[in-house]
Short mmCIF file of C-alpha atoms in Angstrom, two decimals:
data_model
loop_
_atom_site.label_atom_id
_atom_site.label_comp_id
_atom_site.label_asym_id
_atom_site.label_seq_id
_atom_site.Cartn_x
_atom_site.Cartn_y
_atom_site.Cartn_z
CA ASP A 887 150.66 89.07 130.08
CA GLY A 888 152.30 88.31 133.43
CA GLY A 889 150.12 86.97 136.15
CA ILE A 890 149.32 84.37 138.70
CA THR A 891 147.08 81.43 137.83
CA GLN A 892 145.20 79.22 140.20
CA SER A 893 143.53 75.99 139.21
CA PRO A 894 140.99 74.57 139.39
CA LYS A 895 138.46 77.33 140.04
CA TYR A 896 136.12 74.89 141.82
CA LEU A 897 137.15 71.65 143.55
CA PHE A 898 135.13 69.05 145.37
CA ARG A 899 136.74 66.66 147.91
CA LYS A 900 135.35 63.64 149.55
CA GLU A 901 135.93 63.07 153.27
CA GLY A 902 139.33 61.62 153.94
CA GLN A 903 140.89 62.57 150.58
CA ASN A 904 143.91 64.70 150.02
CA VAL A 905 143.61 67.36 147.26
CA THR A 906 146.20 69.65 145.69
CA LEU A 907 145.56 73.17 144.60
CA SER A 908 147.79 74.62 141.86
CA CYS A 909 149.34 78.06 141.84
CA GLU A 910 151.65 79.25 139.03
CA GLN A 911 153.17 82.70 138.43
CA ASN A 912 155.17 84.18 135.61
CA LEU A 913 155.93 87.46 137.32
CA ASN A 914 159.43 86.38 138.39
CA HIS A 915 158.40 86.97 142.01
CA ASP A 916 160.58 85.46 144.75
CA ALA A 917 157.83 85.17 147.40
CA MET A 918 154.57 83.25 147.29
CA TYR A 919 151.77 82.85 149.80
CA TRP A 920 148.63 80.82 150.46
CA TYR A 921 145.64 82.24 152.21
CA ARG A 922 142.32 80.79 153.37
CA GLN A 923 139.19 82.97 153.22
CA ASP A 924 136.01 82.21 155.16
CA PRO A 925 133.00 84.58 155.34
CA GLY A 926 133.68 87.29 157.91
CA GLN A 927 137.16 85.95 158.71
CA GLY A 928 139.26 87.97 156.29
CA LEU A 929 142.43 86.43 154.89
CA ARG A 930 144.32 83.90 157.02
CA LEU A 931 147.84 82.92 156.12
CA ILE A 932 148.47 79.19 155.67
CA TYR A 933 152.02 78.97 154.32
CA TYR A 934 154.52 81.27 152.63
CA SER A 935 157.75 80.85 150.76
CA GLN A 936 160.39 83.56 150.27
CA ILE A 937 162.76 81.50 148.16
CA VAL A 938 162.85 78.22 146.19
CA ASN A 939 163.17 75.09 148.39
CA ASP A 940 162.16 77.01 151.51
CA PHE A 941 158.79 77.69 153.09
CA GLN A 942 157.38 78.72 156.46
CA LYS A 943 154.19 77.99 158.37
CA GLY A 944 151.65 80.77 158.65
CA ASP A 945 148.93 81.18 161.23
CA ILE A 946 146.81 78.15 160.25
CA ALA A 947 149.17 75.57 158.77
CA GLU A 948 147.75 72.51 160.50
CA GLY A 949 146.26 70.08 157.96
CA TYR A 950 148.03 71.64 154.97
CA SER A 951 151.30 71.04 153.23
CA VAL A 952 153.23 72.89 150.47
CA SER A 953 156.31 72.53 148.30
CA ARG A 954 158.45 75.11 146.42
CA GLU A 955 160.59 73.16 143.96
CA LYS A 956 160.37 75.88 141.26
CA LYS A 957 160.24 79.62 141.54
CA GLU A 958 157.08 79.72 139.45
CA SER A 959 155.07 77.13 141.36
CA PHE A 960 153.74 76.85 144.98
CA PRO A 961 151.14 74.00 145.17
CA LEU A 962 149.03 73.59 148.33
CA THR A 963 147.86 70.12 149.49
CA VAL A 964 144.82 70.01 151.75
CA THR A 965 145.21 66.79 153.68
CA SER A 966 142.64 64.63 155.33
CA ALA A 967 143.89 66.01 158.70
CA GLN A 968 142.27 69.37 157.86
CA LYS A 969 138.93 69.00 159.64
CA ASN A 970 137.06 71.86 157.97
CA PRO A 971 138.57 72.42 154.49
CA THR A 972 135.61 74.00 152.83
CA ALA A 973 136.72 77.55 152.02
CA PHE A 974 137.96 79.92 149.32
CA TYR A 975 141.75 79.57 148.86
CA LEU A 976 143.86 82.43 147.48
CA CYS A 977 147.47 82.29 146.26
CA ALA A 978 149.60 85.43 146.05
CA SER A 979 153.12 86.44 145.05
CA SER A 980 155.33 89.49 145.67
CA ASN A 981 158.67 91.01 144.66
CA PRO A 982 161.26 92.11 145.54
CA ARG A 983 161.76 89.90 148.52
CA GLY A 984 158.74 91.38 150.26
CA ALA A 985 155.49 93.20 150.22
CA ARG A 986 156.26 96.92 149.89
CA HIS A 987 154.60 97.04 146.48
CA GLY A 988 151.80 94.72 147.48
CA TYR A 989 150.90 91.19 146.61
CA THR A 990 149.46 90.00 143.31
CA PHE A 991 146.65 87.56 143.92
CA GLY A 992 145.26 84.73 141.84
CA SER A 993 141.55 84.41 141.18
CA GLY A 994 141.07 81.75 143.84
CA THR A 995 139.96 78.11 144.22
CA ARG A 996 136.75 77.29 145.99
CA LEU A 997 137.08 73.94 147.77
CA THR A 998 133.97 72.09 148.96
CA VAL A 999 133.86 68.90 150.89
CA VAL A 1000 131.11 66.57 149.81
CA GLY B 645 149.62 87.27 165.18
CA GLN B 646 149.36 90.97 164.52
CA GLN B 647 145.96 92.35 163.73
CA LEU B 648 144.51 95.32 161.88
CA ASN B 649 141.12 96.64 163.01
CA GLN B 650 139.10 97.50 159.98
CA SER B 651 135.77 99.23 160.23
CA PRO B 652 132.93 99.12 159.43
CA GLN B 653 132.47 95.45 158.77
CA SER B 654 129.75 96.14 156.24
CA MET B 655 127.99 99.08 154.63
CA PHE B 656 124.73 99.41 152.75
CA ILE B 657 124.57 102.67 150.80
CA GLN B 658 122.59 104.37 148.12
CA GLU B 659 124.19 104.94 144.70
CA GLY B 660 125.82 108.35 144.54
CA GLU B 661 126.68 108.45 148.24
CA ASP B 662 130.27 108.84 149.52
CA VAL B 663 131.89 106.00 151.50
CA SER B 664 134.57 106.07 154.24
CA MET B 665 136.34 103.12 155.88
CA ASN B 666 139.46 102.90 157.97
CA CYS B 667 142.02 100.60 159.56
CA THR B 668 143.81 100.98 162.85
CA SER B 669 146.60 99.20 164.63
CA SER B 670 148.54 99.32 167.83
CA SER B 671 151.72 98.90 165.80
CA ILE B 672 153.52 101.32 163.50
CA PHE B 673 153.45 100.46 159.82
CA ASN B 674 155.79 101.61 157.05
CA THR B 675 153.45 100.65 154.18
CA TRP B 676 149.66 100.74 153.85
CA LEU B 677 147.79 99.18 150.99
CA TRP B 678 144.11 99.06 149.98
CA TYR B 679 142.63 96.15 147.98
CA LYS B 680 139.23 95.48 146.45
CA GLN B 681 137.81 91.96 146.03
CA ASP B 682 134.96 91.28 143.62
CA PRO B 683 132.71 88.30 144.48
CA GLY B 684 134.49 85.00 143.62
CA GLU B 685 137.76 86.67 142.60
CA GLY B 686 141.08 87.53 144.17
CA PRO B 687 141.82 90.94 145.71
CA VAL B 688 143.18 93.62 143.43
CA LEU B 689 145.50 96.46 144.58
CA LEU B 690 143.82 99.86 144.52
CA ILE B 691 146.21 102.23 146.29
CA ALA B 692 149.62 101.93 147.97
CA LEU B 693 150.87 104.46 150.59
CA TYR B 694 154.45 104.77 151.80
CA LYS B 695 154.83 107.88 153.90
CA ALA B 696 153.04 109.25 156.94
CA GLY B 697 150.53 111.87 155.90
CA GLU B 698 150.56 110.77 152.27
CA LEU B 699 147.25 111.29 150.43
CA THR B 700 146.81 109.39 147.18
CA SER B 701 143.92 109.24 144.74
CA ASN B 702 142.88 106.67 142.11
CA GLY B 703 139.83 107.97 140.25
CA ARG B 704 137.01 108.26 142.79
CA LEU B 705 139.07 106.64 145.51
CA THR B 706 141.30 108.54 147.94
CA ALA B 707 143.44 106.93 150.64
CA GLN B 708 145.58 108.47 153.34
CA PHE B 709 148.48 107.13 155.42
CA GLY B 710 147.82 108.37 158.98
CA ILE B 711 150.28 110.79 160.67
CA THR B 712 150.78 108.35 163.58
CA ARG B 713 151.55 105.54 161.06
CA LYS B 714 149.08 103.41 162.94
CA ASP B 715 146.07 104.01 160.77
CA SER B 716 144.86 104.53 157.19
CA PHE B 717 141.61 105.71 155.55
CA LEU B 718 139.88 104.99 152.26
CA ASN B 719 137.15 107.17 150.84
CA ILE B 720 135.07 106.46 147.77
CA SER B 721 133.12 109.42 146.30
CA ALA B 722 129.84 109.15 144.34
CA SER B 723 129.49 105.39 144.64
CA ILE B 724 128.26 103.38 141.72
CA PRO B 725 126.91 99.78 141.56
CA SER B 726 130.31 98.34 140.43
CA ASP B 727 131.83 99.49 143.69
CA VAL B 728 130.22 96.49 145.36
CA GLY B 729 132.75 94.10 146.89
CA ILE B 730 135.00 93.65 149.86
CA TYR B 731 137.68 96.24 150.59
CA PHE B 732 140.77 95.16 152.54
CA CYS B 733 143.44 97.20 154.12
CA ALA B 734 146.89 95.74 154.51
CA GLY B 735 150.01 96.96 156.22
CA GLN B 736 153.68 96.07 156.31
CA LEU B 737 155.44 96.30 159.66
CA GLY B 738 159.13 96.19 158.90
CA ALA B 739 161.75 95.63 156.30
CA SER B 740 161.41 92.67 154.00
CA GLY B 741 163.99 89.94 153.81
CA TYR B 742 164.59 86.28 154.07
CA GLY B 743 164.25 84.31 157.24
CA GLY B 744 161.56 86.35 158.90
CA SER B 745 157.95 87.33 158.54
CA GLN B 746 158.50 91.09 159.08
CA GLY B 747 158.05 91.83 155.42
CA ASN B 748 154.72 89.95 155.17
CA LEU B 749 151.55 91.90 154.81
CA ILE B 750 148.97 91.89 157.61
CA PHE B 751 145.38 92.17 156.40
CA GLY B 752 142.29 93.65 157.94
CA LYS B 753 139.08 91.53 157.94
CA GLY B 754 137.49 93.60 155.22
CA THR B 755 134.65 96.00 154.69
CA LYS B 756 131.78 94.59 152.59
CA LEU B 757 130.20 97.28 150.56
CA SER B 758 126.68 96.97 149.10
CA VAL B 759 125.31 99.67 146.77
CA LYS B 760 121.59 100.15 146.10
CA PRO B 761 120.82 101.56 142.68
#
């Protein structure tokens, strides 16, 4: 079955460490997105990519980095510059070239700083 | 960035009751979508709306694309315990395409629904 897979489901990070969240899709979608979710804040866009080897900053990109070397993969790195990284992170994808038919979301990664 | 105003923020209802929630914006949208998120999971698409005035149902759920294209409504009839979760509205402003964010979805902050058996 086609879908979008995020891993790991739970991730613990020590202060000052970089961590990378994985997002893989086999839906042949062009566009991929990363969102951060905090209680009561809704979904906030971190980065998005509309095509391989290209990506754009969203509303809260500071302290995060991404790459899009393959159509299927859009990993997110939470760097030590992100001061409050504890949150639920959601990856999504869409086709064709946009959102008219909605995004397909992964099941999320919960990141906790310890 | 652009915002959608979704209300209410939370609802506590008795099983069997009907539920209504809505989203409004100062901008005109050409697509409205409604998602449900179960605890600890990603949102799942419930209903998509593409034309002003469109009314679409999915089981006990009914959603409408407002005539002004600036709002949308979701109704749930005869609620059951598994309706618990967060419901998000989302809208698309303009045409999709590379090099711009017009095709990106804009999300409301969600309505958290609790159902008492």
